[in-house]
mmCIF file of C-alpha atoms in Angstrom:
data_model
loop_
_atom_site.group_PDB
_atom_site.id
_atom_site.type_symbol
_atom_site.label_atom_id
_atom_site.label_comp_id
_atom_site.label_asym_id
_atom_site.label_seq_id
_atom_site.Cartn_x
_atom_site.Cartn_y
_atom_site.Cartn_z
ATOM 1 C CA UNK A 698 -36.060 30.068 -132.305
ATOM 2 C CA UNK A 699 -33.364 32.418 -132.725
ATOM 3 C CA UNK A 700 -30.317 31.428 -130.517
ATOM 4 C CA UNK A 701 -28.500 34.667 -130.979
ATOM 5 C CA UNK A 702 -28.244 36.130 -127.546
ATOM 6 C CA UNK A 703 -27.289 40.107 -126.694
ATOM 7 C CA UNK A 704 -26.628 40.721 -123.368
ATOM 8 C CA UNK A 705 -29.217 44.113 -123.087
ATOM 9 C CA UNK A 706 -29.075 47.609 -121.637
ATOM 10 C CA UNK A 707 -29.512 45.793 -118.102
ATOM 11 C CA UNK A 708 -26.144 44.036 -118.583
ATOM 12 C CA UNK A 709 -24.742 46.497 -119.828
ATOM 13 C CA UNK A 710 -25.169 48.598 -117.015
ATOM 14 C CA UNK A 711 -24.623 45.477 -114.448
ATOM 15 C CA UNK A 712 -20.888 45.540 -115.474
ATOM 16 C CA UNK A 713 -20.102 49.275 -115.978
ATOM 17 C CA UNK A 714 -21.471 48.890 -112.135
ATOM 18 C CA UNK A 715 -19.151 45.938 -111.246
ATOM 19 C CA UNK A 716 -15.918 47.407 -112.874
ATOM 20 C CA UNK A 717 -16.393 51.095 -111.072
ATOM 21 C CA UNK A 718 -17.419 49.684 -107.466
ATOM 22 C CA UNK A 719 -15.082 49.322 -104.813
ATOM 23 C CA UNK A 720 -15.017 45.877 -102.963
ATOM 24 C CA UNK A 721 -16.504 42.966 -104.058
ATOM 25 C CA UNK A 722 -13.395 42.056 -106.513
ATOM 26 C CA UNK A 723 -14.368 38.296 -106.536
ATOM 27 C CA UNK A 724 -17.504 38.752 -107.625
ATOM 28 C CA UNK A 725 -16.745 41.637 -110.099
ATOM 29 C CA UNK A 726 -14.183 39.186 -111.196
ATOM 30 C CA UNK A 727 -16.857 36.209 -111.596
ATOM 31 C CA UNK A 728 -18.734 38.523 -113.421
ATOM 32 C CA UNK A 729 -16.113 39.432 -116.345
ATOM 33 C CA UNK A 730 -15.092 36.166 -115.915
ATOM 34 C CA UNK A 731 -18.400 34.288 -117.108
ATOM 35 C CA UNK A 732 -19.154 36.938 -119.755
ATOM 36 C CA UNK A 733 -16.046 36.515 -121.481
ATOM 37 C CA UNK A 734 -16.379 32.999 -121.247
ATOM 38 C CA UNK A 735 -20.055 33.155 -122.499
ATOM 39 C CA UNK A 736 -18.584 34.624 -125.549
ATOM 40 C CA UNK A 737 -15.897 32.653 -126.119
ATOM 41 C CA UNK A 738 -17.785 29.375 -125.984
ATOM 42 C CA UNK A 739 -20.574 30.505 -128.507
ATOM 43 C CA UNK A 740 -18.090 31.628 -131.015
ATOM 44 C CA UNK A 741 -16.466 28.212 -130.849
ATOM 45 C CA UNK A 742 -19.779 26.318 -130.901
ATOM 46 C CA UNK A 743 -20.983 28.665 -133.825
ATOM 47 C CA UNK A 744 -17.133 27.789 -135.230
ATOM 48 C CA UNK A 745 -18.025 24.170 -135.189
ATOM 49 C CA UNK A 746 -21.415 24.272 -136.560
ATOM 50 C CA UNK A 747 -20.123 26.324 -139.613
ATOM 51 C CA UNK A 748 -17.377 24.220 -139.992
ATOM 52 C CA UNK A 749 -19.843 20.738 -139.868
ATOM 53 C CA UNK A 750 -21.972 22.404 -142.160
ATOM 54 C CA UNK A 751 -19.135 23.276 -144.618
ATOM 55 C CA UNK A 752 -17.931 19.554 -145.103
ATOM 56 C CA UNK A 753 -21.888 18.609 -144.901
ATOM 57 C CA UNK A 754 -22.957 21.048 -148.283
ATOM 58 C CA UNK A 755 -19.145 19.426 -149.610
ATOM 59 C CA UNK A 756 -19.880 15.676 -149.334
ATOM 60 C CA UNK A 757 -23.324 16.386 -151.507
ATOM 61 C CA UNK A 758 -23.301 19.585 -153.063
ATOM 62 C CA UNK A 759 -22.634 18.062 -156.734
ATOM 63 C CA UNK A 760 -24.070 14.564 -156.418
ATOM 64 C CA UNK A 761 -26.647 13.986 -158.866
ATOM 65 C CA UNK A 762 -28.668 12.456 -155.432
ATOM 66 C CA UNK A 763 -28.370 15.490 -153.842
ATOM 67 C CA UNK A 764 -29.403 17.466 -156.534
ATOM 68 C CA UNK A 765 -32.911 15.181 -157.413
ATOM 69 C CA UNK A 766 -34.042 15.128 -153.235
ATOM 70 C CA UNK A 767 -33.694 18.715 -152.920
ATOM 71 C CA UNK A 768 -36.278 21.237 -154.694
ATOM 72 C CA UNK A 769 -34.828 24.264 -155.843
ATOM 73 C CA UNK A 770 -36.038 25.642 -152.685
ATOM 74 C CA UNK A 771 -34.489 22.920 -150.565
ATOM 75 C CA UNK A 772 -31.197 24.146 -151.974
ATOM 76 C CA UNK A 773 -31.684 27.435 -150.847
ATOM 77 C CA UNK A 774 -32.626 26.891 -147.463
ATOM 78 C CA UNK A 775 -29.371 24.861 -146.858
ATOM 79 C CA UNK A 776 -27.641 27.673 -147.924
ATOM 80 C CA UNK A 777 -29.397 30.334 -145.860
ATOM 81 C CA UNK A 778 -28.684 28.302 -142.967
ATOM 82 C CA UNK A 779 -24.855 28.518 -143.692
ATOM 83 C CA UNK A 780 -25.275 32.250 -144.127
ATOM 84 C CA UNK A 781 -27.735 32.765 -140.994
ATOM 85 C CA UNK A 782 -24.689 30.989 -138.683
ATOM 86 C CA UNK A 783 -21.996 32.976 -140.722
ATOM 87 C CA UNK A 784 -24.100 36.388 -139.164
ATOM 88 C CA UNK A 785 -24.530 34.886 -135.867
ATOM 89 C CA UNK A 786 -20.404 34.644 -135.597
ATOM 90 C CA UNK A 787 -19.619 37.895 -136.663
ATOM 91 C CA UNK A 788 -22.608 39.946 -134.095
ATOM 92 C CA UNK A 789 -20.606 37.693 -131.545
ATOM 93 C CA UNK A 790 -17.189 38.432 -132.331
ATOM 94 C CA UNK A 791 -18.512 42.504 -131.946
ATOM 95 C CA UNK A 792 -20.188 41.841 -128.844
ATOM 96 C CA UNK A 793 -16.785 40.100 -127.632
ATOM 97 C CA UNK A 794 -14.951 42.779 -128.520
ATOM 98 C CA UNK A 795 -17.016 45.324 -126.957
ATOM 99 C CA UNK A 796 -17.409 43.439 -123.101
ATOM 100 C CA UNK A 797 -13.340 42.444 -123.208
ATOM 101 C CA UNK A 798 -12.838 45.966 -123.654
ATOM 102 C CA UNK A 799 -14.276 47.091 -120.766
ATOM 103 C CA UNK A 800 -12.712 43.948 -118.805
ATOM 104 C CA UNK A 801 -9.118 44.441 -120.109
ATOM 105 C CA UNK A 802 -8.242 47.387 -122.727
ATOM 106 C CA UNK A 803 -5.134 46.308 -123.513
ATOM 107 C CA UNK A 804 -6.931 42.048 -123.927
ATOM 108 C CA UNK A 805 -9.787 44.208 -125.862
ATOM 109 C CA UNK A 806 -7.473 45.833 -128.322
ATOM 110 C CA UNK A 807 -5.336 42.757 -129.167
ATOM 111 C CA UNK A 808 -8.153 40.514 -129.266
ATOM 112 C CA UNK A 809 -10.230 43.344 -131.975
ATOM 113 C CA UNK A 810 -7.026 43.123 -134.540
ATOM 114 C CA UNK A 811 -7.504 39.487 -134.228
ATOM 115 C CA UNK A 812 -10.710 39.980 -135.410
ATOM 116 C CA UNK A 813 -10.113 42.754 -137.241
ATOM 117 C CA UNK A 814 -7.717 41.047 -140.017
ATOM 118 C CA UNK A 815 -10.145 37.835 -140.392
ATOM 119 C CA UNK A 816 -12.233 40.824 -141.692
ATOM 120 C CA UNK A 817 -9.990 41.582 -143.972
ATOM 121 C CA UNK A 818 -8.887 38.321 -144.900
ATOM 122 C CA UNK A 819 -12.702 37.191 -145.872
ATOM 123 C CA UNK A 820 -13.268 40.814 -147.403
ATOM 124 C CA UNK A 821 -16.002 41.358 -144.885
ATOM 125 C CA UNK A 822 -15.543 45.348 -144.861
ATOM 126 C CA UNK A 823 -18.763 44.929 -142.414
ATOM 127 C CA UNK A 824 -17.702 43.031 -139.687
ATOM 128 C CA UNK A 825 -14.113 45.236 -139.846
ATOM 129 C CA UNK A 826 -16.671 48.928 -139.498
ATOM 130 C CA UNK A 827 -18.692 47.212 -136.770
ATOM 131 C CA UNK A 828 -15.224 46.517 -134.885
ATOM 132 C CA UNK A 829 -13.834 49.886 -135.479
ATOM 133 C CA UNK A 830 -17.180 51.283 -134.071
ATOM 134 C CA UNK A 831 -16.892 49.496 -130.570
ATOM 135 C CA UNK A 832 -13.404 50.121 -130.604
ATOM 136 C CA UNK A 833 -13.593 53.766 -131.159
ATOM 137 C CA UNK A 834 -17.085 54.568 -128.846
ATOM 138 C CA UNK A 835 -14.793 52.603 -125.914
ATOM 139 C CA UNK A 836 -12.205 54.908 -126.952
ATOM 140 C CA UNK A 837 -13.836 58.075 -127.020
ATOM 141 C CA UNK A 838 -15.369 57.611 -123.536
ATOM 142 C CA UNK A 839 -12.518 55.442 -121.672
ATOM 143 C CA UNK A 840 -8.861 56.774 -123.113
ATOM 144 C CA UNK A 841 -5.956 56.920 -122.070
ATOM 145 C CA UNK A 842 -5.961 53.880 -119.622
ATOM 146 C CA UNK A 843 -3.514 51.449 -118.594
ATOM 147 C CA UNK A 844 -1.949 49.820 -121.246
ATOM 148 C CA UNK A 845 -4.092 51.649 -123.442
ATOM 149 C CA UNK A 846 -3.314 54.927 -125.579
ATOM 150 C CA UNK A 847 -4.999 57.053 -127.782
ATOM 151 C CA UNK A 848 -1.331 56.882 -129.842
ATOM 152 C CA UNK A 849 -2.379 53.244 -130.343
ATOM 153 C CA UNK A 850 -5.589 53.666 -131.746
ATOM 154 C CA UNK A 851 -4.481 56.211 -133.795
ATOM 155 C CA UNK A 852 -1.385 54.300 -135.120
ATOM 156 C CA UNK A 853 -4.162 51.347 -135.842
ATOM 157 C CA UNK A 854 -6.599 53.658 -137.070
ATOM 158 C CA UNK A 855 -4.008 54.969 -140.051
ATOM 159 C CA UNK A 856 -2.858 51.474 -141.207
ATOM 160 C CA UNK A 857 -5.876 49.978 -141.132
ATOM 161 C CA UNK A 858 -6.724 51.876 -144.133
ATOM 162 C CA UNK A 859 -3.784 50.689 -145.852
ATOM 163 C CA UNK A 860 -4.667 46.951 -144.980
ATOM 164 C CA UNK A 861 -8.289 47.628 -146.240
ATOM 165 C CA UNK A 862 -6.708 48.556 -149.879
ATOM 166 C CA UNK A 863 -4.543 45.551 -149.597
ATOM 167 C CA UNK A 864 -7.578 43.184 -148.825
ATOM 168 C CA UNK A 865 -9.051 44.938 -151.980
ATOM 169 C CA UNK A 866 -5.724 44.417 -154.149
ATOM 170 C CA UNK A 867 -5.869 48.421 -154.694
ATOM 171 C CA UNK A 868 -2.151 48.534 -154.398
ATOM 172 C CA UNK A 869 -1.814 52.381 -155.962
ATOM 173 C CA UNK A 870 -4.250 53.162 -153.140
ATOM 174 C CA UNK A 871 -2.133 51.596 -150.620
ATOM 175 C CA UNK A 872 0.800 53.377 -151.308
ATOM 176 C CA UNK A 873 -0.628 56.212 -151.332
ATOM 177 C CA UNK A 874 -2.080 55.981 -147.998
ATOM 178 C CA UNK A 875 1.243 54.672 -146.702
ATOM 179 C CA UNK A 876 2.614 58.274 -147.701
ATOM 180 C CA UNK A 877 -0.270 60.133 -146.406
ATOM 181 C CA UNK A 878 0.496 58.358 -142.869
ATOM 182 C CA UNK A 879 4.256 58.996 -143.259
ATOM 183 C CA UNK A 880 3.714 62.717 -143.407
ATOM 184 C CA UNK A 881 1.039 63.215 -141.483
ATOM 185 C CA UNK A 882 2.020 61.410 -138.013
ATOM 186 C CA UNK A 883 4.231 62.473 -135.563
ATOM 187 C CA UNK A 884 7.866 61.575 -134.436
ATOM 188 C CA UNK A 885 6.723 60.249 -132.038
ATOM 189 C CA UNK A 886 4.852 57.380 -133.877
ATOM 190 C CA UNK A 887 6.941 57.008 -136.272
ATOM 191 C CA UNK A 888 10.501 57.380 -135.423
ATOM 192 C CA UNK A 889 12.556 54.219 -137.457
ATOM 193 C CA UNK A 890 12.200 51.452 -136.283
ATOM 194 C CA UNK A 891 9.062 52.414 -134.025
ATOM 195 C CA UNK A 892 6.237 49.563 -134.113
ATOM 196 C CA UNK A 893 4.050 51.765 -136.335
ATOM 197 C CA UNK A 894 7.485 52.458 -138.800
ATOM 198 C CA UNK A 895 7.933 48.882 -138.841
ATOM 199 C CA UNK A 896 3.910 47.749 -139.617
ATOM 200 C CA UNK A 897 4.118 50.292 -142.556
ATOM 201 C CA UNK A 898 7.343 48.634 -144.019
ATOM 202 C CA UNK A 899 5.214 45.066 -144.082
ATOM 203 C CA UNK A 900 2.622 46.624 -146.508
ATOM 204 C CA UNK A 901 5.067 48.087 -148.277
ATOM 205 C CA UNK A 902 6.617 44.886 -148.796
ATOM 206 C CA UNK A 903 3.461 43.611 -149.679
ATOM 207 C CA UNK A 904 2.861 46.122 -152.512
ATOM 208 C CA UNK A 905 6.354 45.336 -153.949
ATOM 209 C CA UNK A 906 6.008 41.543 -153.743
ATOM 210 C CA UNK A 907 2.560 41.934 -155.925
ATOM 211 C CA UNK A 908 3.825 45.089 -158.606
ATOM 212 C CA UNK A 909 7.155 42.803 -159.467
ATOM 213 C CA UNK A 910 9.305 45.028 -157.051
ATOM 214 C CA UNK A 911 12.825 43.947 -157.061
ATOM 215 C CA UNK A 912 13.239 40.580 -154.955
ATOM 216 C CA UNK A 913 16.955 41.753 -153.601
ATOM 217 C CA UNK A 914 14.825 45.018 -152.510
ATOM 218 C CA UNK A 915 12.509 43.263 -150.628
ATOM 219 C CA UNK A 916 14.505 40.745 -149.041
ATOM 220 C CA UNK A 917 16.813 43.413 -147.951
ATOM 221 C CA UNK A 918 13.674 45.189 -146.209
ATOM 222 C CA UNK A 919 12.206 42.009 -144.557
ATOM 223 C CA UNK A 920 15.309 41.794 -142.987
ATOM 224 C CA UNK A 921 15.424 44.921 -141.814
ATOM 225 C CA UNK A 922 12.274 44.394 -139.786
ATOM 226 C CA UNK A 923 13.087 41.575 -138.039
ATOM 227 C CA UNK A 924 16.335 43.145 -137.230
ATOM 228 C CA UNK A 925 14.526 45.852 -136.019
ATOM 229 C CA UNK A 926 11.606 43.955 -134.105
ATOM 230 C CA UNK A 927 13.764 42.732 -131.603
ATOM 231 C CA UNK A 928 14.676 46.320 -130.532
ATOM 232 C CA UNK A 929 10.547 47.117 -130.031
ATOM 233 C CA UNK A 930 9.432 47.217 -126.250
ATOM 234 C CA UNK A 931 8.488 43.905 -124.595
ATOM 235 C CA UNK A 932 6.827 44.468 -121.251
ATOM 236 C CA UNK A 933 3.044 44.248 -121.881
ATOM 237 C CA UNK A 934 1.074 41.589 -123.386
ATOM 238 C CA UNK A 935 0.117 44.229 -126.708
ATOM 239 C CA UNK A 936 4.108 44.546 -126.991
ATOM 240 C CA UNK A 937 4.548 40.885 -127.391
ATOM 241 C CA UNK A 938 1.565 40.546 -129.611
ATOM 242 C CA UNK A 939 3.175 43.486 -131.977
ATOM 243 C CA UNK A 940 6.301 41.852 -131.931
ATOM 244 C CA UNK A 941 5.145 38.042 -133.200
ATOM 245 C CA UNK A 942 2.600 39.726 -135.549
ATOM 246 C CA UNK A 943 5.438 41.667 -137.608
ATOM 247 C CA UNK A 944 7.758 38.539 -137.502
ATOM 248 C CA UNK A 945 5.173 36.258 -138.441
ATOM 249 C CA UNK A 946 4.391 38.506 -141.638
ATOM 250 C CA UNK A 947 7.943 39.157 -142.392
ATOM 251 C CA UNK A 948 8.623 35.451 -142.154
ATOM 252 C CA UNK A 949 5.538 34.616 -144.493
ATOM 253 C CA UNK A 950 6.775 37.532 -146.685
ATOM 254 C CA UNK A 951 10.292 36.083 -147.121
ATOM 255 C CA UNK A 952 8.438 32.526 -147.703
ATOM 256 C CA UNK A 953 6.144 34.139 -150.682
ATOM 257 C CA UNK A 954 9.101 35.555 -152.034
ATOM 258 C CA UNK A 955 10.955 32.593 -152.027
ATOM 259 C CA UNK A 956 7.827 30.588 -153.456
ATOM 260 C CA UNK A 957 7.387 33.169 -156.609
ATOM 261 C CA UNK A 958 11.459 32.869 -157.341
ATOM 262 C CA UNK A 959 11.164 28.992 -157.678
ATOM 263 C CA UNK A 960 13.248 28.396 -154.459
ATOM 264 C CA UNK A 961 10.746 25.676 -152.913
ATOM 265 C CA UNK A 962 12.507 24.279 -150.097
ATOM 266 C CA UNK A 963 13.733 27.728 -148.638
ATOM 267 C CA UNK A 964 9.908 28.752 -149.164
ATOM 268 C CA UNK A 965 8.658 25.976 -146.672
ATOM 269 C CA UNK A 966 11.358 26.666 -144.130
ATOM 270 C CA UNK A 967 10.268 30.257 -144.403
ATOM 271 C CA UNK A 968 6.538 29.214 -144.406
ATOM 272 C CA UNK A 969 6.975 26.865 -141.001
ATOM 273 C CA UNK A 970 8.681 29.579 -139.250
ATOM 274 C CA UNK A 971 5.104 31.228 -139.607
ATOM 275 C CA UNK A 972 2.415 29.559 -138.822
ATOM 276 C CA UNK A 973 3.325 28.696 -135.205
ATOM 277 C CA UNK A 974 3.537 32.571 -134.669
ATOM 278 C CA UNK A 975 0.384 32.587 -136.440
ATOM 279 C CA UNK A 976 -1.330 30.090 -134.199
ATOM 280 C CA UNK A 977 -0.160 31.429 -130.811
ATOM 281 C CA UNK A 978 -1.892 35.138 -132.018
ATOM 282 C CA UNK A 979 -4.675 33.212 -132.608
ATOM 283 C CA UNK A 980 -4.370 34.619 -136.015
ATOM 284 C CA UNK A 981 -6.075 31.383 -137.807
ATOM 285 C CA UNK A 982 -7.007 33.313 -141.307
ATOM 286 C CA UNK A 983 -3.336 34.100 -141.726
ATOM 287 C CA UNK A 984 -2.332 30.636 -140.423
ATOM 288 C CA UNK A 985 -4.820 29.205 -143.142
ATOM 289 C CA UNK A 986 -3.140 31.250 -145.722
ATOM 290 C CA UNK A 987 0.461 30.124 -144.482
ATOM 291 C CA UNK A 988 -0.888 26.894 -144.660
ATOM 292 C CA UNK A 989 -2.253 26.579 -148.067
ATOM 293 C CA UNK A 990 1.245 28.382 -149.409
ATOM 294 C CA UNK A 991 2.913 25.855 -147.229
ATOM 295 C CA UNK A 992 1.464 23.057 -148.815
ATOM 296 C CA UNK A 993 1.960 24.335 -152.609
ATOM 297 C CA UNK A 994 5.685 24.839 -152.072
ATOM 298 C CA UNK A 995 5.951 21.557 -150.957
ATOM 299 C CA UNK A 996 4.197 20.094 -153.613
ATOM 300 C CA UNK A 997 6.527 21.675 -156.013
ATOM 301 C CA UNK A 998 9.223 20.690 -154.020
ATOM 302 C CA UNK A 999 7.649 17.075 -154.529
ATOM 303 C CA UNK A 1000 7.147 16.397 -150.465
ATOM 304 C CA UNK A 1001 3.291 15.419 -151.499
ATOM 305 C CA UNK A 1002 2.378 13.198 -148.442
ATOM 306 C CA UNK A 1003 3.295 16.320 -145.809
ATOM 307 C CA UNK A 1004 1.678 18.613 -148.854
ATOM 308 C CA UNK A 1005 -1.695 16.904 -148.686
ATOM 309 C CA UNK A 1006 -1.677 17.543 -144.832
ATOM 310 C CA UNK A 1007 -0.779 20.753 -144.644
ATOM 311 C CA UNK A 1008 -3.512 21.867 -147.368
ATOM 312 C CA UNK A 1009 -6.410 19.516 -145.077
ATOM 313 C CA UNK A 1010 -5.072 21.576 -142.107
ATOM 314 C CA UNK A 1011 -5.499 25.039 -143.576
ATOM 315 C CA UNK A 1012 -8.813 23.722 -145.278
ATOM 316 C CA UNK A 1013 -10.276 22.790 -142.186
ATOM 317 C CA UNK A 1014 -9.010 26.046 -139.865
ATOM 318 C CA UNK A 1015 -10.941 28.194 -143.009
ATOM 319 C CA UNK A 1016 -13.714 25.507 -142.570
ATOM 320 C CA UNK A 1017 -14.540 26.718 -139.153
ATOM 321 C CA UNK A 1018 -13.681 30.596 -139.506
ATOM 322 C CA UNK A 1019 -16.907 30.148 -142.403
ATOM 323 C CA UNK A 1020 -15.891 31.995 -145.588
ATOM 324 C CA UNK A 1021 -16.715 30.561 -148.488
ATOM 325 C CA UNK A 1022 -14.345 31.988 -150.385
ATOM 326 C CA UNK A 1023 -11.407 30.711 -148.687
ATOM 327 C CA UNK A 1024 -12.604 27.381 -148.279
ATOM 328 C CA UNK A 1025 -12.605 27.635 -152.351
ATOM 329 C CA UNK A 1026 -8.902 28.359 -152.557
ATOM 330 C CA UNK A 1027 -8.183 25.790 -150.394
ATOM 331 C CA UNK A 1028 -9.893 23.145 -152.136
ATOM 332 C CA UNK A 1029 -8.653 24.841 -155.499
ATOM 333 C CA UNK A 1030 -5.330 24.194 -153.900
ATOM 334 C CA UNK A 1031 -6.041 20.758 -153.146
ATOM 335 C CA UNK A 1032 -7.043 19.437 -156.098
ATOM 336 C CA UNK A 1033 -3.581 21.712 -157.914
ATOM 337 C CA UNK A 1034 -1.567 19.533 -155.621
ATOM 338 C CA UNK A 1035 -3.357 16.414 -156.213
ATOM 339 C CA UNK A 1036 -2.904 16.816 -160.389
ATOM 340 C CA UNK A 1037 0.746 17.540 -159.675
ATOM 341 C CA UNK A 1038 1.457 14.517 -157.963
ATOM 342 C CA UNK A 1039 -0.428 12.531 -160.702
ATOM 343 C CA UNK A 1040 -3.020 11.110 -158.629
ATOM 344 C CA UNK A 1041 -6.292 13.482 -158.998
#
């Protein structure tokens, strides 16, 4: 039987009722409380199961054994199964979104660009419209509320775009919608050194780092932003969570640029500077990524022991966020390391 589960109009309706009624705060509270948690423990157990599943299809996929038990068929079916849990994550990362929304706007939004850039980090343009939808229906029918703008949404809902041509590598495209937003927003928005001023700098450096932009350039602008980050508001939790996720890329940036100019050990100190940031935004594609980087500068830098670790951590994380794709860099990675230390 199908174990996907979707809470139905009834519960729908059961917590709009909860979160509008006056009294009862512990129970209203219980309520929110065990919904969140409902979703929060089936996207870990789903997680898990990918993840078990990954290593599972690994250990046998090209064993000659393998191969002769399973028909054609057989094959198949293993990999539908992958696919069937890979679906049954993403309807439950929506219906997360949607329900901490209603609980917490300001949790809600945070916890959608989580999700949000693991779309775009596994290319699933899908799962990133589905997100946008709930995000946008709450916003239509609940804005402005506390801690909660429509200047935020709005702010997302231009840069998004840009990190959608990124995920694609249409870096022409990018720039060009980094323009559009620069003359189309308000002062307001994007005054220098604003949070949405400072998010289109990152993609800019981005697009310079991948069309050979000059490396003095770039550096100069990286440290521009974290000069600047430290001058963006700090008093709500979506403050915070702007502030690490612009260091955290401009320290990754400055680590990639390092990596690319042959300067290995300034690229891991970079790199490690990262993925903590990464971790506590519960940002695990981008602390996959970091990772894997991490683990290639080292190799080059001929740490191969701490290499090899880093890479099996970053395999593992992209184990249990299920893409397929990523999983293959990693092991790509792996085995790159593994030549260069002359023991493949």
């Amino acid at each position: 039987a199908d174990d996907l589960v979707f809470f139905q109009d009834e519960m729908y309706s059961l917590m709009e009722e909860m979160r509008h009624s006056g009294g009862m705060e512990t129970q209203k509270e219980k309520v929110n409380k065990d919904i969140l948690d409902f979703y929060k423990w089936k996207i870990q157990k789903t997680r898990e199961k990918i993840q078990k599943r990954e290593m599972e299809l690994d250990a046998t996929r090209h064993t000659p054994e393998q191969l002769h038990r399973l028909s054609p068929v057989g094959v198949v079916r293993e990999e539908e199964s992958l696919s069937k849990a890979r679906a049954h994550l993403r309807a439950y990362q929506v219906e997360h979104v949607y329900y901490t929304l209603r609980v917490n706007p300001s949790d809600g939004f945070r916890l959608f660009l989580e999700y949000a850039e693991e779309a775009f980090q596994s290319r699933e343009e899908n799962l990133w419209l589905l997100l946008q939808d709930e995000l946008l229906r709450y916003a239509y029918k609940s804005l402005p509320v506390e801690g909660l703008t429509w200047e935020d949404i709005e702010a997302y809902m231009g840069t998004r775009w840009v990190r959608s041509k990124l995920a694609s590598d249409k870096f022409d495209d990018a720039k060009e919608r980094i323009e559009i937003i620069r003359k189309a927003f308000g002062q307001n928005l994007l005054n220098p050194g604003s949070y949405l001023d400072l998010e289109l700098k990152i993609w800019d450096t981005w697009i310079r780092v991948y069309q050979g932009g000059d490396p003095k350039d770039v550096r100069s602008l990286l440290n521009d932003i974290l000069r600047d980050v430290e001058n963006l508001p700090s008093k709500t939790g979506l403050d915070q969570w702007r502030r690490s996720f612009l260091k955290a890329y401009a320290w990754y940036w400055h680590g990639y640029l390092s990596r690319s100019q042959g300067e290995f050990k300034d690229a891991v100190q970079w790199y490690l500077k990262s993925v903590p940031l990464w971790r506590e935004l519960n940002m695990e594609v981008q602390a996959a990524t970091t990772l894997n980087d991490l683990s290639w500068a080292e190799a080059e830098a001929g740490a191969f022991n701490v290499a090899i670790s880093h890479c099996k951590d970053g395999l593992e994380l992209r184990r249990k966020l299920g893409d397929p794709y990523l999983v293959a860099l990693s092991l790509n990675t792996m085995g790159l390391i593994e030549i260069r230390s002359g023991k493949p």
